[in-house]
PDB file of C-alpha atoms in Angstrom:
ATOM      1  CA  UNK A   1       0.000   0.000   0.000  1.00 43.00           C
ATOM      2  CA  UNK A   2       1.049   3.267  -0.956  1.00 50.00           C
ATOM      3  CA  UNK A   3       0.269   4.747   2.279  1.00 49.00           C
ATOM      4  CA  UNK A   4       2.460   2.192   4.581  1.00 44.00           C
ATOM      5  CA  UNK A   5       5.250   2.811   1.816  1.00 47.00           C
ATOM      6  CA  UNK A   6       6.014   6.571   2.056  1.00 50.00           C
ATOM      7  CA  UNK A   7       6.405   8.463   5.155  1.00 50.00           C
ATOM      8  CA  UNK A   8       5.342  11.950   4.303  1.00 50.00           C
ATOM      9  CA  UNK A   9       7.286  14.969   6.593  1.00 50.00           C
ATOM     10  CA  UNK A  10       5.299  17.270   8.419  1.00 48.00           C
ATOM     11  CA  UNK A  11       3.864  19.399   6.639  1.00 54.00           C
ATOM     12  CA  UNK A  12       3.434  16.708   3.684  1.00 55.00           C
ATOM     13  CA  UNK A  13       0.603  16.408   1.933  1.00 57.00           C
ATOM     14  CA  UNK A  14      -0.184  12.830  -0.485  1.00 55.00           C
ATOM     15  CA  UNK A  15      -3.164  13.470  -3.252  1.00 54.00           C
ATOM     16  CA  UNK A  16      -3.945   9.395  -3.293  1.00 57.00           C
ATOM     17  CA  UNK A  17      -6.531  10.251  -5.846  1.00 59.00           C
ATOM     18  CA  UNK A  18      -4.087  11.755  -8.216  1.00 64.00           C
ATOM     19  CA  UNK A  19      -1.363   9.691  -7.085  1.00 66.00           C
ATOM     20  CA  UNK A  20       0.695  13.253  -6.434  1.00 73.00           C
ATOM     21  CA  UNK A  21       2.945  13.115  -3.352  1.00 75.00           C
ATOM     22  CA  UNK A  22       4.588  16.149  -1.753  1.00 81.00           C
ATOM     23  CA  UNK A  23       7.246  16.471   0.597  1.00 84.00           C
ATOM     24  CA  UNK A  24       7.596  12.658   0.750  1.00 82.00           C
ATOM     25  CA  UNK A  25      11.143  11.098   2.013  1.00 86.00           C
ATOM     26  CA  UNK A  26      12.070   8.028   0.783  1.00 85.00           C
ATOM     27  CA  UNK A  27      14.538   5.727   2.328  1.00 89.00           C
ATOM     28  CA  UNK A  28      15.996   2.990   1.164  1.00 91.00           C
ATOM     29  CA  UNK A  29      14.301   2.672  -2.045  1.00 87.00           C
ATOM     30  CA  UNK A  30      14.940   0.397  -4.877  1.00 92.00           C
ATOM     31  CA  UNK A  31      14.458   0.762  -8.859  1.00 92.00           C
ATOM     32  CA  UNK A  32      12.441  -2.148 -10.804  1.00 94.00           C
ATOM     33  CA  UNK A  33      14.926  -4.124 -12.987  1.00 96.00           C
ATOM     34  CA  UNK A  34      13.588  -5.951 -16.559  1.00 97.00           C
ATOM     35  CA  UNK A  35      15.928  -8.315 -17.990  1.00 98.00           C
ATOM     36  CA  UNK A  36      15.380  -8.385 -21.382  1.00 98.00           C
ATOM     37  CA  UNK A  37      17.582 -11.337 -22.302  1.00 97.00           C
ATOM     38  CA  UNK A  38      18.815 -10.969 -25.640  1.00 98.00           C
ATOM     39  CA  UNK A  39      17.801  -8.005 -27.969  1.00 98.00           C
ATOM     40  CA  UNK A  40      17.553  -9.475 -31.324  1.00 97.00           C
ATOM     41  CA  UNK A  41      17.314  -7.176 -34.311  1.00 98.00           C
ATOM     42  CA  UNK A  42      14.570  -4.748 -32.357  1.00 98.00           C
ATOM     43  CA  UNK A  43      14.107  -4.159 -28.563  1.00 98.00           C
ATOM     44  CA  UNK A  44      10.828  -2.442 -27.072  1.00 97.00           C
ATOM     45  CA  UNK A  45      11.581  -0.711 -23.471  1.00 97.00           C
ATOM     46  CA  UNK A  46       8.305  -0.127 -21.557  1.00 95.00           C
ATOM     47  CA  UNK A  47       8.932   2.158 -18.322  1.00 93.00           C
ATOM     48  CA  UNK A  48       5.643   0.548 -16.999  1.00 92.00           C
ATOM     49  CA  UNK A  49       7.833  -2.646 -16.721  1.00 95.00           C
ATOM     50  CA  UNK A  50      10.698  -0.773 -14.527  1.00 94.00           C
ATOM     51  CA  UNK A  51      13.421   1.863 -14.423  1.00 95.00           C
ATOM     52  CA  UNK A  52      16.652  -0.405 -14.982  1.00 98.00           C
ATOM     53  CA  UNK A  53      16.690  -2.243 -18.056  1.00 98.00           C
ATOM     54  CA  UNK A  54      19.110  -5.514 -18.536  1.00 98.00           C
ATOM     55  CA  UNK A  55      20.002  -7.038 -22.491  1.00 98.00           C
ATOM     56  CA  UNK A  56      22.469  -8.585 -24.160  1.00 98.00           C
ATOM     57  CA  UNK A  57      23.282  -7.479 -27.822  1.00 98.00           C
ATOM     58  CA  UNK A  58      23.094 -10.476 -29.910  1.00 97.00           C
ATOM     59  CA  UNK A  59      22.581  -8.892 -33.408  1.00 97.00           C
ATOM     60  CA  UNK A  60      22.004  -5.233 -34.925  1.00 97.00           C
ATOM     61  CA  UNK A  61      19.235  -3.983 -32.798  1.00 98.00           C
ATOM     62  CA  UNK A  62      16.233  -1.059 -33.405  1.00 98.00           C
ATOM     63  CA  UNK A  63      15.248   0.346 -30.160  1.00 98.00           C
ATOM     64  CA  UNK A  64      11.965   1.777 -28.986  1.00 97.00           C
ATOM     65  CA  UNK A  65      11.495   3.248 -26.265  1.00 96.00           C
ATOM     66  CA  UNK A  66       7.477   3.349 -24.661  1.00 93.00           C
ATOM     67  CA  UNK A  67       6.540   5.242 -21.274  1.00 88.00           C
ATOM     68  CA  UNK A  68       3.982   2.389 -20.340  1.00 72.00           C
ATOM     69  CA  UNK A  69       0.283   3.827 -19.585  1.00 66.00           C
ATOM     70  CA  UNK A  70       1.401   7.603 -18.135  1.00 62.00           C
ATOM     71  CA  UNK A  71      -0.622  10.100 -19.939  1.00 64.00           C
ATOM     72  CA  UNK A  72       0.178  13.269 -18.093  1.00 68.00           C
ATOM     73  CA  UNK A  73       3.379  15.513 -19.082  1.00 73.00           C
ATOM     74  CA  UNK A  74       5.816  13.785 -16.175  1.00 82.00           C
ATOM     75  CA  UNK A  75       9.797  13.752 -16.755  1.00 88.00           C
ATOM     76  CA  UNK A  76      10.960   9.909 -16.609  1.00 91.00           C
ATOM     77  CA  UNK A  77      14.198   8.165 -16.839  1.00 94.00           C
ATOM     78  CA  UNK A  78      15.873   5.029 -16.948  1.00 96.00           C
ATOM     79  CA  UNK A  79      18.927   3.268 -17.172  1.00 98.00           C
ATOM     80  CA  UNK A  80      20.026   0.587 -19.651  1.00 98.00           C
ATOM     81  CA  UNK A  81      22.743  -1.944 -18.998  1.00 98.00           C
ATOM     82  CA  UNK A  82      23.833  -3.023 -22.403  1.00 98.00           C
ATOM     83  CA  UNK A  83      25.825  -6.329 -23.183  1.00 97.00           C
ATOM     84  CA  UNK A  84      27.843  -7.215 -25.969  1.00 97.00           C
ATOM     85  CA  UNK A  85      27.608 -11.135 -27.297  1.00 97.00           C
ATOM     86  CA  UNK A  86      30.556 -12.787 -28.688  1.00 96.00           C
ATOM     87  CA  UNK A  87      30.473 -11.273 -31.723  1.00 94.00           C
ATOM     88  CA  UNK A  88      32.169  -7.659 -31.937  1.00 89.00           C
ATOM     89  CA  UNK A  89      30.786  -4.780 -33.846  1.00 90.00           C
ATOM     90  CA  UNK A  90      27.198  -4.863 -33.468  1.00 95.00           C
ATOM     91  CA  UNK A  91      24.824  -1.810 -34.639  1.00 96.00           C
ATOM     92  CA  UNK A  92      22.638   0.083 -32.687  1.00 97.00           C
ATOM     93  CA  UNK A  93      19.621   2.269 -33.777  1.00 98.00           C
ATOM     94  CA  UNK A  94      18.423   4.341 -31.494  1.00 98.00           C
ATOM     95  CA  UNK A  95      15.229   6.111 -31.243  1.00 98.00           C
ATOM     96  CA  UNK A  96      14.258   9.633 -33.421  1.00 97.00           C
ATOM     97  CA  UNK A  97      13.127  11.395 -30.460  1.00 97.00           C
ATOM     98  CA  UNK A  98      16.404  10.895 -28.943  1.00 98.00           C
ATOM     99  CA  UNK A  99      19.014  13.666 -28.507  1.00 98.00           C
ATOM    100  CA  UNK A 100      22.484  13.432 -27.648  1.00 98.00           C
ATOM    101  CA  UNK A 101      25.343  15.064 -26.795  1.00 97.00           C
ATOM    102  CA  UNK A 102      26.979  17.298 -29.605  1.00 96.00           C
ATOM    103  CA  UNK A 103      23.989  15.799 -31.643  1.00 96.00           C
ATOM    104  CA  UNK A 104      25.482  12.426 -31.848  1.00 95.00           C
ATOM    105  CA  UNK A 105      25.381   9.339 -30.097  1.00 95.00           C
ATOM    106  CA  UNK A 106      28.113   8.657 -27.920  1.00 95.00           C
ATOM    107  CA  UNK A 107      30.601   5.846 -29.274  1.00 94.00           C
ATOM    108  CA  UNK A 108      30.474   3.045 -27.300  1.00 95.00           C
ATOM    109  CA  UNK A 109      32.432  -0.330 -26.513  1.00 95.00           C
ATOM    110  CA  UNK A 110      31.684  -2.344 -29.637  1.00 94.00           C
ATOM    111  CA  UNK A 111      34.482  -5.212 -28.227  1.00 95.00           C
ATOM    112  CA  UNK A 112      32.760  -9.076 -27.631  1.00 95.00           C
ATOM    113  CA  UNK A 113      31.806  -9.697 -24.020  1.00 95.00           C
ATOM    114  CA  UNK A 114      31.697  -5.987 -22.817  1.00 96.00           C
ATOM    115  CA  UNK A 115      29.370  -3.703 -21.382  1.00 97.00           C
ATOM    116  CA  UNK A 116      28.205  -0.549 -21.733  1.00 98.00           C
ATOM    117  CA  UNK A 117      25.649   1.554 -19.237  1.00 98.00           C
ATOM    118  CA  UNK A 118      23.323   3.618 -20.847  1.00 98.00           C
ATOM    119  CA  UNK A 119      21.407   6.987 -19.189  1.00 98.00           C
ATOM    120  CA  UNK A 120      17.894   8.223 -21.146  1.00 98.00           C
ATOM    121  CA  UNK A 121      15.685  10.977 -19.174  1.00 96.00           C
ATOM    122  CA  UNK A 122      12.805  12.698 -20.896  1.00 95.00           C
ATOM    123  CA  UNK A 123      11.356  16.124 -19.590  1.00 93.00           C
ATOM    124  CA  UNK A 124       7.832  15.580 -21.843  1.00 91.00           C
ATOM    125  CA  UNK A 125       6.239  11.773 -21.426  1.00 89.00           C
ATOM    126  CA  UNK A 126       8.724  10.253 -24.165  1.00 91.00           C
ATOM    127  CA  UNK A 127       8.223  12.917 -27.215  1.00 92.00           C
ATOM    128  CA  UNK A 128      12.072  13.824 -26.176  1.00 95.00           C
ATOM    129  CA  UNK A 129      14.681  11.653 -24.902  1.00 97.00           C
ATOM    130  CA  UNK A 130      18.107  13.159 -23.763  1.00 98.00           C
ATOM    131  CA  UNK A 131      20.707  10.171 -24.075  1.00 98.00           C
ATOM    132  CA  UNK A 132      24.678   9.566 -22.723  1.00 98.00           C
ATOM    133  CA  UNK A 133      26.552   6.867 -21.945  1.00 97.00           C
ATOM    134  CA  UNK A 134      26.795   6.568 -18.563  1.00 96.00           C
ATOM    135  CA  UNK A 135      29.736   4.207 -17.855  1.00 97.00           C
ATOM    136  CA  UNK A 136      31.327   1.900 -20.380  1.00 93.00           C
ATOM    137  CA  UNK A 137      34.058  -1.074 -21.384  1.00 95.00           C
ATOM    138  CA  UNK A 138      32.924  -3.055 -18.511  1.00 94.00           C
ATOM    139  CA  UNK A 139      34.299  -6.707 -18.493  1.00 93.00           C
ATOM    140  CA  UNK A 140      31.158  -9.260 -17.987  1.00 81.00           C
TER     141      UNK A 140
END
């Protein structure tokens, strides 16, 4: 229950009809991880199934990125923990709506068996994603 989960400061207010919480310290909290398992040639991430996402590249992979069933304008973000297979060299396409640094996509560890973390935040529901690579070249 969302209630017993968040202890709201004095002074805090929680809207559990619009599911808007003010003031609200959280402790210990955790972030819901998706494994993917291997990408294949295209890769759907859905927010509504977590915040940390976990694949393996296995072969040149389209991305799309989905903000699960959140209709109002919120700022979300999530992390991606990408995996090379055996094979080296493997493409990436990423999303339209995403921008990037210098307004290009980071290079990124294309060896076999390494790994790369990922960073996406958007300000607007998903119409714009900023990207970077977070951390990278990461032995499995």
């Amino acid at each position: 229950e969302i209630q017993e989960a968040l202890r709201i400061k004095s002074g805090g207010t929680a809207d559990f009809n619009s599911n808007t919480v003010q003031k609200a310290v959280l402790k210990n909290y955790t972030e819901t991880i998706k494994a993917i398992g291997n990408t294949g040639t295209s890769t759907t991430l859905d927010l509504a199934d977590g915040n940390v996402f976990t694949a393996t590249l296995n072969g040149n992979c389209t991305f799309t990125f989905t903000t699960g069933t959140n209709s109002a304008p919120n700022a979300q973000s999530f992390t991606l923990i990408l995996a090379n297979d055996s094979t080296p060299s493997r493409t990436i396409t990423w999303p339209a709506a995403v921008k990037w640094p210098n307004n290009s996509a980071p290079s990124r560890t294309t060896t076999a068996s390494k790994t790369d973390i990922w960073s996406f935040m958007s300000p607007d529901n998903g119409t714009t994603w900023y990207g970077n690579i977070a951390l990278y070249n990461f032995t499995q």
